[in-house]
Tab-separated table of C-alpha atoms in Angstrom:
chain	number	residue	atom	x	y	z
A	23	UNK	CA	-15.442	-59.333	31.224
A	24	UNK	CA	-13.338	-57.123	33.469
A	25	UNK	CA	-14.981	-56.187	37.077
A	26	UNK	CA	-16.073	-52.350	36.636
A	27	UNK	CA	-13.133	-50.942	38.604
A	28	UNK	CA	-10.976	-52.772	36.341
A	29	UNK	CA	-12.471	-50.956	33.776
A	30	UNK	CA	-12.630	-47.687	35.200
A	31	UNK	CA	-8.595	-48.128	36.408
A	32	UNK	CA	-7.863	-49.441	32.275
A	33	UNK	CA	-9.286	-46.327	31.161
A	34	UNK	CA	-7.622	-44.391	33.290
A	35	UNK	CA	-4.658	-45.754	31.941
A	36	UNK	CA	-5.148	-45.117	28.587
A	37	UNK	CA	-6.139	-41.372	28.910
A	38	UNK	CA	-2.989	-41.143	30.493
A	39	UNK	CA	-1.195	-42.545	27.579
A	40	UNK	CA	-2.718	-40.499	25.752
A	41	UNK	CA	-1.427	-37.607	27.116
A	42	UNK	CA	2.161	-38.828	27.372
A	43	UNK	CA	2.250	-39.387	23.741
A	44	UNK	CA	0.820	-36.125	22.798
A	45	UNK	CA	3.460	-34.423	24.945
A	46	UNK	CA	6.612	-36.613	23.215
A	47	UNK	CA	5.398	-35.600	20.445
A	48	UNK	CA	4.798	-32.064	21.362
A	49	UNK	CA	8.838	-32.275	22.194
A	50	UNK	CA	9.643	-33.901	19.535
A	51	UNK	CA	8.268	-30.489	17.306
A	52	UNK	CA	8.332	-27.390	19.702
A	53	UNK	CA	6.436	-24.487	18.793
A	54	UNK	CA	7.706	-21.523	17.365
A	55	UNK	CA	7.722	-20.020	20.584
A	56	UNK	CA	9.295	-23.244	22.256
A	57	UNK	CA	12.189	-22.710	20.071
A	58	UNK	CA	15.581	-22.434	21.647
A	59	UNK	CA	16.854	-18.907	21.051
A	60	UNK	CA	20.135	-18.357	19.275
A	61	UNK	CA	23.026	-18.233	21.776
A	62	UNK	CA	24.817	-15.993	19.365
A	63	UNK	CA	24.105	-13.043	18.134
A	64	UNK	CA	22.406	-12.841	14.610
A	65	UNK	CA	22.395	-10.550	11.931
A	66	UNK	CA	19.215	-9.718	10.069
A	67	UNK	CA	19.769	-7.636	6.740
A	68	UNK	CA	16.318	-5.168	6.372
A	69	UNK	CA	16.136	-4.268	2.435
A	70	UNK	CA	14.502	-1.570	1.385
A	71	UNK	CA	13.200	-1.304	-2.370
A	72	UNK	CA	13.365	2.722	-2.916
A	73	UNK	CA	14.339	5.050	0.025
A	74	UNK	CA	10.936	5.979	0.183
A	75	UNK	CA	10.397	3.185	2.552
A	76	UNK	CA	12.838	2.730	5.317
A	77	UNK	CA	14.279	6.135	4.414
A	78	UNK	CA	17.844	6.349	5.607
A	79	UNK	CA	19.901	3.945	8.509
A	80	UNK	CA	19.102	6.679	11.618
A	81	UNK	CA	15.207	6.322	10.580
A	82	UNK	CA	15.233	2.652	10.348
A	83	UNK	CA	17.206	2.141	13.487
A	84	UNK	CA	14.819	4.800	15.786
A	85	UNK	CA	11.934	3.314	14.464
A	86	UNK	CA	12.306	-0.486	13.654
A	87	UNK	CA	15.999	-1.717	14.260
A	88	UNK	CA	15.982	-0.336	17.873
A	89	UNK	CA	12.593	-1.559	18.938
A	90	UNK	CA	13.421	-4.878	16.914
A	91	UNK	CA	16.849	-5.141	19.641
A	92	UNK	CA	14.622	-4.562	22.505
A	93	UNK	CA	12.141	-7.003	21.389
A	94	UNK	CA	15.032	-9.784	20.704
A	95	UNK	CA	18.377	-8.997	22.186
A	96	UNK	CA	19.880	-11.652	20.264
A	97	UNK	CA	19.247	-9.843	16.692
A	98	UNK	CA	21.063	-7.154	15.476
A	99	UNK	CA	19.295	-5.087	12.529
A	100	UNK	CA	21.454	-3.737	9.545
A	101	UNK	CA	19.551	-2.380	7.157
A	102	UNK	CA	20.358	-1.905	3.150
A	103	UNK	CA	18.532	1.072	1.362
A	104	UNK	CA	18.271	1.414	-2.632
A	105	UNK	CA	19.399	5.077	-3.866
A	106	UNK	CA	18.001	4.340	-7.121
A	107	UNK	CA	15.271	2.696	-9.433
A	108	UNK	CA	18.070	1.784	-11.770
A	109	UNK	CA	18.202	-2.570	-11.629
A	110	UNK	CA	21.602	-2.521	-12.840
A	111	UNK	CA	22.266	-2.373	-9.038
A	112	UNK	CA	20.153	-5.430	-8.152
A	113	UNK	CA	22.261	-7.034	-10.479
A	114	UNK	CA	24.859	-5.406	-8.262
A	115	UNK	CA	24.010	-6.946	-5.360
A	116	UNK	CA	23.416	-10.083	-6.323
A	117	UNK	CA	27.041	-10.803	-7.963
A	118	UNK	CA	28.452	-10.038	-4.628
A	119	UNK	CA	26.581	-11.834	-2.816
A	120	UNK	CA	24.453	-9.089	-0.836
A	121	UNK	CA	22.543	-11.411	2.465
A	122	UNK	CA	19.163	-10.090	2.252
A	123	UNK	CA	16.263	-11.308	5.482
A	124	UNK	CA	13.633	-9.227	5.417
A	125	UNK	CA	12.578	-6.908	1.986
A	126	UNK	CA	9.977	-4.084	2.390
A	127	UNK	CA	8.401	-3.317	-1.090
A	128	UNK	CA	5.348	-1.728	-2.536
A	129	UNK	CA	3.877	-3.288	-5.522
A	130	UNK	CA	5.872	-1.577	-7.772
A	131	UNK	CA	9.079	-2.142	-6.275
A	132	UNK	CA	8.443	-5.815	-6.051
A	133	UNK	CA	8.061	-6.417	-9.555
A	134	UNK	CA	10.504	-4.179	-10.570
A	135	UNK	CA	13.623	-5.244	-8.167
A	136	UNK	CA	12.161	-8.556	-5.685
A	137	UNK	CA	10.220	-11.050	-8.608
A	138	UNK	CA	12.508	-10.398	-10.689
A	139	UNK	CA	15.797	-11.696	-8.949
A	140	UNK	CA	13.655	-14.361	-7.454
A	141	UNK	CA	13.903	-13.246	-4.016
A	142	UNK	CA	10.249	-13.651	-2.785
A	143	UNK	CA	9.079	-17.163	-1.454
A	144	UNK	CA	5.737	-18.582	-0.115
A	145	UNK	CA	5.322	-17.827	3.266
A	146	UNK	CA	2.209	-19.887	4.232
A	147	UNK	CA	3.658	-22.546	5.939
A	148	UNK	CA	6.135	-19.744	8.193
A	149	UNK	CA	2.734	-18.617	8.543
A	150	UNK	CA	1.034	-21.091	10.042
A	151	UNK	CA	4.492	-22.391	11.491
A	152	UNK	CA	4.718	-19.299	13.536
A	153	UNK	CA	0.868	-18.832	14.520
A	154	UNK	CA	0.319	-15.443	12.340
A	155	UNK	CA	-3.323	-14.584	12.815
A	156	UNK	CA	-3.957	-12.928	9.178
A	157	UNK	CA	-7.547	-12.270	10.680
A	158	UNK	CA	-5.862	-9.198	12.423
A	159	UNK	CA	-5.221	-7.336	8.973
A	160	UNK	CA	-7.603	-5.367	6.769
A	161	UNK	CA	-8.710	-7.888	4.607
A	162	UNK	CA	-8.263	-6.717	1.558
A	163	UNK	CA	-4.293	-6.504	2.164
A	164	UNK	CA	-4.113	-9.787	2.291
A	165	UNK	CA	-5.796	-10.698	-0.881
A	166	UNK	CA	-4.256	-8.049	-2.929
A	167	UNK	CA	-0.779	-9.824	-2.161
A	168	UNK	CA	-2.666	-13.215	-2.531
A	169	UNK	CA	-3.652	-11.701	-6.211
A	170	UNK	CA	0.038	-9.892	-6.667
A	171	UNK	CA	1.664	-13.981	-6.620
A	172	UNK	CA	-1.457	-16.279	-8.381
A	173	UNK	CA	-3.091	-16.432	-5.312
A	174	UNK	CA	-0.268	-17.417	-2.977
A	175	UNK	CA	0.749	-15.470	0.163
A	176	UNK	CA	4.195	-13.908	-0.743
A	177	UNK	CA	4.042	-10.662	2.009
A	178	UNK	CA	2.117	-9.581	5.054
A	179	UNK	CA	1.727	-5.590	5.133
A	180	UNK	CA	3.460	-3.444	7.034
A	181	UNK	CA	1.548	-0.341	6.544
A	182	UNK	CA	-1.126	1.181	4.028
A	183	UNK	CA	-0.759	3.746	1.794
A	184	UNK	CA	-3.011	6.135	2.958
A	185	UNK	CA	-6.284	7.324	0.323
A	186	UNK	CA	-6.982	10.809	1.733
A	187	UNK	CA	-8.461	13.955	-0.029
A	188	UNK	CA	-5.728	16.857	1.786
A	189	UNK	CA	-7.955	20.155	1.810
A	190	UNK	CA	-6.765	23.794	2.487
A	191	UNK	CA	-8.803	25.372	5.382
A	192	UNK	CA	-7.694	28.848	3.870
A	193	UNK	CA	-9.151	28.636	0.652
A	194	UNK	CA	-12.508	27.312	1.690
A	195	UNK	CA	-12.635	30.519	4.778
A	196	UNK	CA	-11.768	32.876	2.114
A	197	UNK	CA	-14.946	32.231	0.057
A	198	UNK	CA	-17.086	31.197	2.901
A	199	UNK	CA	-17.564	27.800	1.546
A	200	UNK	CA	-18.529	24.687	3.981
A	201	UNK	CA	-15.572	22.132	4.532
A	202	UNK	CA	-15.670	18.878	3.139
A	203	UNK	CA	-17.383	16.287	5.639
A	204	UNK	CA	-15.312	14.273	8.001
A	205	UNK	CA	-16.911	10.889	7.889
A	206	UNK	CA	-18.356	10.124	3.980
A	207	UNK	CA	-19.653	11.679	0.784
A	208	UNK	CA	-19.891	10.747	-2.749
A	209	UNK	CA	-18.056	12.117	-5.682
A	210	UNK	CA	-20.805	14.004	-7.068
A	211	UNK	CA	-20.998	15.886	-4.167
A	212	UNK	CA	-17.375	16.761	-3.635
A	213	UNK	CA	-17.265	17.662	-7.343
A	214	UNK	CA	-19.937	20.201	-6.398
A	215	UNK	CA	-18.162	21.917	-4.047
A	216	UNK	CA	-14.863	21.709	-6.301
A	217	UNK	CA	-17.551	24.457	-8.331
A	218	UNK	CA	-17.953	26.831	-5.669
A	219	UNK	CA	-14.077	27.327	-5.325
A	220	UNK	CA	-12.913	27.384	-9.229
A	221	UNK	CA	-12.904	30.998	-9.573
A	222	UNK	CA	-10.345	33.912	-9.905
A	223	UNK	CA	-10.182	36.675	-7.011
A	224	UNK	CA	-7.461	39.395	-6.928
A	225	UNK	CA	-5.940	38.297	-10.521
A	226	UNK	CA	-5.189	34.628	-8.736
A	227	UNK	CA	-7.028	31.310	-10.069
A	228	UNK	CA	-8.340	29.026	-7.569
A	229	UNK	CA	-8.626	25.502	-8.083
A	230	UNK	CA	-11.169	23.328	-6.681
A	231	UNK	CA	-10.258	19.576	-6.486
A	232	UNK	CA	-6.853	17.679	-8.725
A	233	UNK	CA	-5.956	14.341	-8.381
A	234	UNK	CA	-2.946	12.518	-9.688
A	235	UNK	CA	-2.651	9.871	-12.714
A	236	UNK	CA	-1.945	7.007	-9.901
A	237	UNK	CA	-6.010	6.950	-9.524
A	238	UNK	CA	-5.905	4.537	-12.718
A	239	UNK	CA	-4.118	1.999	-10.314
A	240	UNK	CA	-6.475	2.468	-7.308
A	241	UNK	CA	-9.683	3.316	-8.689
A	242	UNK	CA	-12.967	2.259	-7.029
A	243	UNK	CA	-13.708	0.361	-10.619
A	244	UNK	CA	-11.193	-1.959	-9.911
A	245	UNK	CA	-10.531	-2.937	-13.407
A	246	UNK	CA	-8.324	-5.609	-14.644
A	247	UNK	CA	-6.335	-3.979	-17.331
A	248	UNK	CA	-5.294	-7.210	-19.190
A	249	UNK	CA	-6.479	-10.564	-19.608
A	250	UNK	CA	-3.949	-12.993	-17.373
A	251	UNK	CA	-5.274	-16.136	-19.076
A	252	UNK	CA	-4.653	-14.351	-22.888
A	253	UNK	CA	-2.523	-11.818	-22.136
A	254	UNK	CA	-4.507	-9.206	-23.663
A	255	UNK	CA	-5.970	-5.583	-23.028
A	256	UNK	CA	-9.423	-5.474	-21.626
A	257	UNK	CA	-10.124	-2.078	-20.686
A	258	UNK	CA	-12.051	-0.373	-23.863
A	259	UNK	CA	-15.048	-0.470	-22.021
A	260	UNK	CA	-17.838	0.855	-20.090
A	261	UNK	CA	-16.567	0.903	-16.590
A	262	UNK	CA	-12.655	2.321	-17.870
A	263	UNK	CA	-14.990	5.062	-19.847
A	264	UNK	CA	-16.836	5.774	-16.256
A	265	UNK	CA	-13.307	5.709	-14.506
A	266	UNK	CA	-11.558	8.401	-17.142
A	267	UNK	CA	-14.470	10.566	-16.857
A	268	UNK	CA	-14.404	10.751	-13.114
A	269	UNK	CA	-10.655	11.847	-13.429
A	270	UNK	CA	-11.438	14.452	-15.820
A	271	UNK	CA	-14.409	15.869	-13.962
A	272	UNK	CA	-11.655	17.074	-11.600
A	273	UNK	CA	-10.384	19.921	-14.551
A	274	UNK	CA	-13.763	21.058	-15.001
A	275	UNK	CA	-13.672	24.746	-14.820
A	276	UNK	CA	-10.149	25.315	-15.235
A	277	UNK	CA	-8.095	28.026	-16.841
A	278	UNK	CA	-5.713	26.330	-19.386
A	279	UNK	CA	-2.520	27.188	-17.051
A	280	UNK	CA	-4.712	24.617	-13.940
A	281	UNK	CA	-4.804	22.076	-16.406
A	282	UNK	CA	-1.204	20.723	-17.303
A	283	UNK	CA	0.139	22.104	-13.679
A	284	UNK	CA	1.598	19.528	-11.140
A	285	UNK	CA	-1.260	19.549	-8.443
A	286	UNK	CA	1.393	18.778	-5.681
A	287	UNK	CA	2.465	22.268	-6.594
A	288	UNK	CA	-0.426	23.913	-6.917
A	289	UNK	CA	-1.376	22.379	-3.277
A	290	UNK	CA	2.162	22.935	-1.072
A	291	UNK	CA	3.570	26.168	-3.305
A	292	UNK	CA	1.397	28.396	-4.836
A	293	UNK	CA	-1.398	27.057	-2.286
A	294	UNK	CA	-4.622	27.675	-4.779
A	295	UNK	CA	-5.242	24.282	-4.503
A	296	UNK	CA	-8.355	23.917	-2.472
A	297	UNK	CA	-8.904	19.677	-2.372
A	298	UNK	CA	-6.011	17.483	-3.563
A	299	UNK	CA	-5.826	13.304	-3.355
A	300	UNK	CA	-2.306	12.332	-4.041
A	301	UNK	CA	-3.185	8.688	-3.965
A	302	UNK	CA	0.345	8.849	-1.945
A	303	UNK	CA	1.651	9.148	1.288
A	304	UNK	CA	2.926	12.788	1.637
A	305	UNK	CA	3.978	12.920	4.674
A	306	UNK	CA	8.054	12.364	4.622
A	307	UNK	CA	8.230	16.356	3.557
A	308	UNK	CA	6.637	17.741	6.815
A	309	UNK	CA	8.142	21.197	5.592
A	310	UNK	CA	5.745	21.489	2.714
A	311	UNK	CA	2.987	21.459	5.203
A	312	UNK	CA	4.614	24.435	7.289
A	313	UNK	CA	2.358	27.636	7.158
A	314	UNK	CA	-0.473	25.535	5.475
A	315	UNK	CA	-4.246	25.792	7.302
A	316	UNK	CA	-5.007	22.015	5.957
A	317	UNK	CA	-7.426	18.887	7.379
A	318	UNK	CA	-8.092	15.094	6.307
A	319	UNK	CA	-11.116	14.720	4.830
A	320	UNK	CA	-12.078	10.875	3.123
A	321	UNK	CA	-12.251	10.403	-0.117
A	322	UNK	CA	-15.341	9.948	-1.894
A	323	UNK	CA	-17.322	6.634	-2.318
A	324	UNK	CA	-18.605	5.586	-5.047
A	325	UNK	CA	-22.876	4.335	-4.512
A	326	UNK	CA	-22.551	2.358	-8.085
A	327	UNK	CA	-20.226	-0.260	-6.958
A	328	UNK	CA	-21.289	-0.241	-3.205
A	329	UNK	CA	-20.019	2.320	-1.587
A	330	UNK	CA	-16.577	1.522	-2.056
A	331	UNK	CA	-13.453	4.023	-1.465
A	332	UNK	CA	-10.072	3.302	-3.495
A	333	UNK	CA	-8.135	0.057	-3.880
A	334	UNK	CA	-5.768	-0.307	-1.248
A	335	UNK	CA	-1.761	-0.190	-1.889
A	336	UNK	CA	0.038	-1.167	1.130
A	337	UNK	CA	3.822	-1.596	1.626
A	338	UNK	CA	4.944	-5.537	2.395
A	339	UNK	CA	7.444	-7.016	3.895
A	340	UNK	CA	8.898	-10.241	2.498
A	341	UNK	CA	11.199	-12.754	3.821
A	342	UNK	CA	13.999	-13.669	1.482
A	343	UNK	CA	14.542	-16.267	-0.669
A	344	UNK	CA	18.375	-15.989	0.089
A	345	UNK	CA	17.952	-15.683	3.863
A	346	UNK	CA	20.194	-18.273	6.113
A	347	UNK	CA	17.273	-17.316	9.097
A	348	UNK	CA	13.909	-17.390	7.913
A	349	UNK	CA	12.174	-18.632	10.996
A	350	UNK	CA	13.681	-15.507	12.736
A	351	UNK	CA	12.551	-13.414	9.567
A	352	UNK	CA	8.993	-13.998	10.128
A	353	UNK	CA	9.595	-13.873	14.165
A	354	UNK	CA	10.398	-9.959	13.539
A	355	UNK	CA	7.800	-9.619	10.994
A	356	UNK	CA	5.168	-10.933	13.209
A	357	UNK	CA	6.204	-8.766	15.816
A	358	UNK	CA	6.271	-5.704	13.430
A	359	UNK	CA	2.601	-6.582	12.496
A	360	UNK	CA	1.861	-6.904	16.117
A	361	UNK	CA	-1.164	-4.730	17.435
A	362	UNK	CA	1.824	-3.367	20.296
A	363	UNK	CA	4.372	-2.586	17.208
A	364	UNK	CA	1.669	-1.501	15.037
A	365	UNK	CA	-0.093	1.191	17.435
A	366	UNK	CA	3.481	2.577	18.419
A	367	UNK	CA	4.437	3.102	14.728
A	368	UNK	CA	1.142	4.760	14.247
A	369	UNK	CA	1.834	6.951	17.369
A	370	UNK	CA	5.124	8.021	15.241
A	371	UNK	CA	3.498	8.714	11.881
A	372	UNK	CA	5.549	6.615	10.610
A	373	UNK	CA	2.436	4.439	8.686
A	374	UNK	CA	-0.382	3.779	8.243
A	375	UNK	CA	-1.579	0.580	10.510
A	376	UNK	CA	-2.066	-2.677	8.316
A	377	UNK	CA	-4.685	-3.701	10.665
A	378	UNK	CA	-8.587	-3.607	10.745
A	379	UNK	CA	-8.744	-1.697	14.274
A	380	UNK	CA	-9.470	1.232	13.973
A	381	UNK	CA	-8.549	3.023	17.244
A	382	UNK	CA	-4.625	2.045	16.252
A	383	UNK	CA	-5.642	4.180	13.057
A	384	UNK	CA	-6.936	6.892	15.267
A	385	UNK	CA	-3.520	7.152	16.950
A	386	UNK	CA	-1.870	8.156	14.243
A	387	UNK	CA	0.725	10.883	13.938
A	388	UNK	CA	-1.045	11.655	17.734
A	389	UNK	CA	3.222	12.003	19.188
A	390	UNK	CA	3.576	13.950	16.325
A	391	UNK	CA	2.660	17.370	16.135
A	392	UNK	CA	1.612	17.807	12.570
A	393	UNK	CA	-1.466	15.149	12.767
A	394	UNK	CA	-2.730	16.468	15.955
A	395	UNK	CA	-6.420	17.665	15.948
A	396	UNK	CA	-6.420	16.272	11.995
A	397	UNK	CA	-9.114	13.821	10.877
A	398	UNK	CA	-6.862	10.937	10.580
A	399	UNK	CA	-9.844	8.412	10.264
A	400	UNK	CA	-9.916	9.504	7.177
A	401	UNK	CA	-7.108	8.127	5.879
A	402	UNK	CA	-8.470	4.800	4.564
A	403	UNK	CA	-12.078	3.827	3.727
A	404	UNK	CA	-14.876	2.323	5.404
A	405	UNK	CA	-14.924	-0.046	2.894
A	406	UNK	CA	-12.045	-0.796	0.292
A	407	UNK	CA	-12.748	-1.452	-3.683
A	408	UNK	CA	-12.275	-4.946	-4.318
A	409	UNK	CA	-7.959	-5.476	-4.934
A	410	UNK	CA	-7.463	-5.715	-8.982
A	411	UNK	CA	-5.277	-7.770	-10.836
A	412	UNK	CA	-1.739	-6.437	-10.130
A	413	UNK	CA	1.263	-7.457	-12.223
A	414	UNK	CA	3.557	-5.863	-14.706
A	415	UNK	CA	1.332	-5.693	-17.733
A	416	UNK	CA	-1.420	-4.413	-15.724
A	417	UNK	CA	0.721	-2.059	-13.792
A	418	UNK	CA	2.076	-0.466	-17.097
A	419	UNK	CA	-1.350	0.263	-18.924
A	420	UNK	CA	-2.719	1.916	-15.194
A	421	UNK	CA	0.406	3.699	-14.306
A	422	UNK	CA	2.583	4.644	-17.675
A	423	UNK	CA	-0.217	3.948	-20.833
A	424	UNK	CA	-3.163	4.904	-19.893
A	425	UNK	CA	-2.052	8.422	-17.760
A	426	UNK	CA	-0.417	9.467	-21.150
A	427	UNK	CA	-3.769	9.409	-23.526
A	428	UNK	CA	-6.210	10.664	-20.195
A	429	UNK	CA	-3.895	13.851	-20.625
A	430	UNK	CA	-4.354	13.904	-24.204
A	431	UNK	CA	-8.289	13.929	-23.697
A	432	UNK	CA	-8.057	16.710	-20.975
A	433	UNK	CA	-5.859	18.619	-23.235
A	434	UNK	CA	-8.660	18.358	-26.230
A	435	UNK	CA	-6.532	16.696	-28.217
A	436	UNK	CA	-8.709	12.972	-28.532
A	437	UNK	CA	-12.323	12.234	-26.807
A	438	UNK	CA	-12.332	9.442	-24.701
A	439	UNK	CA	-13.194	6.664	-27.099
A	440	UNK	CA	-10.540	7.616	-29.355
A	441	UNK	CA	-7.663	7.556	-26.106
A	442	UNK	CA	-9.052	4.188	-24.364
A	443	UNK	CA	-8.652	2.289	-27.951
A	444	UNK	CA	-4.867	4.000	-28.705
A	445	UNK	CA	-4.196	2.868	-24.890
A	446	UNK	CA	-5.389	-0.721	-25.531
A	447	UNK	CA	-3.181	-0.778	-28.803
A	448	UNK	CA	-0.265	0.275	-26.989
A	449	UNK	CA	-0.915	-1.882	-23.950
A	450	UNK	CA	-1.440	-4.758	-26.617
A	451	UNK	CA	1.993	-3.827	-28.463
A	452	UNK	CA	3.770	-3.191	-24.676
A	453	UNK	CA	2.978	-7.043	-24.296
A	454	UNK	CA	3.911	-8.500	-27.510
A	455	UNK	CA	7.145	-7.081	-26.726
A	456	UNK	CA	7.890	-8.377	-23.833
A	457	UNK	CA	6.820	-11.472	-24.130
A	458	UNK	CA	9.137	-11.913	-27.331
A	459	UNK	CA	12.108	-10.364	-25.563
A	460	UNK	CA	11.790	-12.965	-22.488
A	461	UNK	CA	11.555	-9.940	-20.576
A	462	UNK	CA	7.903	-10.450	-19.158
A	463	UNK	CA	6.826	-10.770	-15.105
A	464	UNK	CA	4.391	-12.929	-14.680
């Protein structure tokens, strides 16, 4: 037996040990932030599917590429904008040879011109490489982009697609009716003040609430449009019935000229719009809101399915398959999801914040004088509808199928039975096609 110093000394010994191996190894594999930087300067290519996103090179560089220099000196941003929804110049791109980092995409745009070509790639172990902390985000982000790729992590969002009801202060002073509440109400109740403003004064129709068709894809229902597993429609049912209705409610009491009009136009042009959810960021026009009296309010939740708002559609960004640099790709991308990054961009207007606190939502558009003294807590719900099933089958019955036969019902020209079961077929006959032609996106 060893004396008791001689114990206390060997242990001594081997805690030491201990702690020289851990730190070989720690050199051995350095932490992201260990990592030597580059001692040449490196070019990161931003893509952006649809100049809706980045907009044009003097936007991108005044509100990503320059703060993106400052951040790391040793990058220098280019950025490559789409002019068109046309593929042909994917296909474009990719014969040449186009280097492409970092891709910014809605949902959309990512199975239209990203999945396609292959670009995207599994980030989860840049991820956890890199130290993300995907607590920081709204939750639901993350698992509609989890649910976008079979439950792997392609994108981390950038900003949200705001889910605001836009209101003329005008129209509602005109016929002494109450504003719609800042924090929550339900759709019953907004649909009975939409009553109180459908009327006709001076020879002019007022309108009380419109929507657009893009509800179908964010909808508080949350339904999965077709069947994954079989490949089938799924939505001649109950809760689709209950989701059709609630769009229609909001032509209740019109004239027949309110009922085929473009509601963006009846809201920014002829301004006898009184409530109008665009489902869509529509704030890139700032001159449509000049001369307009206007607030935020939310928009409604729906008690049934626990108090949920809409389904959330933010924009991602993506590293790149074809990228020579994607350690530094998710570097910038953590930084651009970064609470600092984040609250600045908010500050600008120029999104949305991707993450859960709220007081970096509060900021927004605040160094911007068109969101000043608006109710921009309103812009996203308390509490999001559970994320559907999003991919290219589903996509096309919400956003091209289904929009065509709601019309037809609004227009009296099927009942709602009749235009869920001829939107099924279609949906059904949409499939078969493509997956006959090879042409499917799964």
């Amino acid at each position: 037996m060893f004396p008791k110093k001689g114990k206390v000394a060997i242990g001594v010994m081997l805690v030491l040990l201990a702690l020289l191996l851990a730190a070989c190894n720690k050199g051995d594999k350095p932490s992201a932030e260990q990592e030597e930087e580059p001692t040449e300067p490196v070019e990161l290519v931003f893509f952006s599917v649809g100049n809706i996103h980045w907009w044009d090179e003097q936007l991108f560089m005044e509100y990503y590429g320059e703060p993106i220099r400052k951040k790391f000196p040793y990058i220098i941003p280019k950025t490559l904008t789409m002019q068109t929804t046309d593929t042909k110049v994917m296909n474009e791109l990719m014969a040449v040879g186009q280097p492409i980092d970092i891709m910014l995409a809605a949902n959309a745009s990512y199975l239209s011109f990203i999945k396609p070509f292959d670009l995207h790639t599994n980030i989860e172990d840049l991820v956890k490489k890199h130290e993300v902390d995907l607590s920081k985000f709204v939750p639901e982000y993350i698992e509609m982009n989890r649910k976008l790729n079979n439950g792997v992590l392609m994108g981390l969002p950038l900003r949200e697609m705001p889910t605001q009801l836009l209101y003329n202060k005008g129209i509602f002073d005109k016929f002494g009716v109450p504003y719609p509440p800042h924090d929550k109400w339900t759709w019953d109740e907004m649909f009975e003040l939409a009553k109180k403003l459908n009327r006709v004064d001076g020879g002019t129709q007022y309108y009380g609430v419109r929507m657009t068709t893009s509800f179908f894809r964010r909808s508080p229902y949350s339904i999965d449009f077709v069947d994954q597993r079989t490949n089938k429609a799924i939505f001649n049912n109950e809760s689709a019935q209950k989701m059709l209705n609630l769009y229609l409610r909001t032509f209740e009491g019109s004239d027949p000229n309110g009922l085929k009009a473009d509601p963006a136009k009846l809201f920014f042009e002829t301004r006898v719009l009184a409530m109008f959810i665009p489902v869509v960021a529509l704030y890139a026009t700032p001159e449509r809101y000049v001369g307009l009296d206007w607030d935020i309010a939310p928009v409604p939740y729906l008690p049934e399915k626990g108090n949920v708002g809409m389904q959330p559609y933010p924009d991602y960004l993506y590293v790149s398959k074809i990228s020579k640099h994607p350690d530094l790709a998710m570097k910038v991308i953590d930084y651009l999801t970064s609470e600092t990054f984040q609250l600045q961009n908010a500050e600008n207007g120029q999104g949305v914040p991707a993450l859960k606190d709220r007081n970096i939502l509060k900021a927004f558009g605040q160094k911007s004088g068109m969101f000043v003294g608006k109710n921009v807590n309103a812009m996203v719900p308390e509490k999001y509808a559970p994320p559907a099933v999003y991919d290219d089958f589903n996509n096309r019955a919400a956003s091209t199928i289904l929009p065509k036969y709601a019309n037809q019902v609004r227009d009296g020209q099927v009942d709602v039975n009749t235009a869920l079961r001829l939107a099924e077929e279609e949906t059904n006959r949409y499939i078969a096609e493509q997956l006959q032609t090879g042409a499917a996106i799964k």
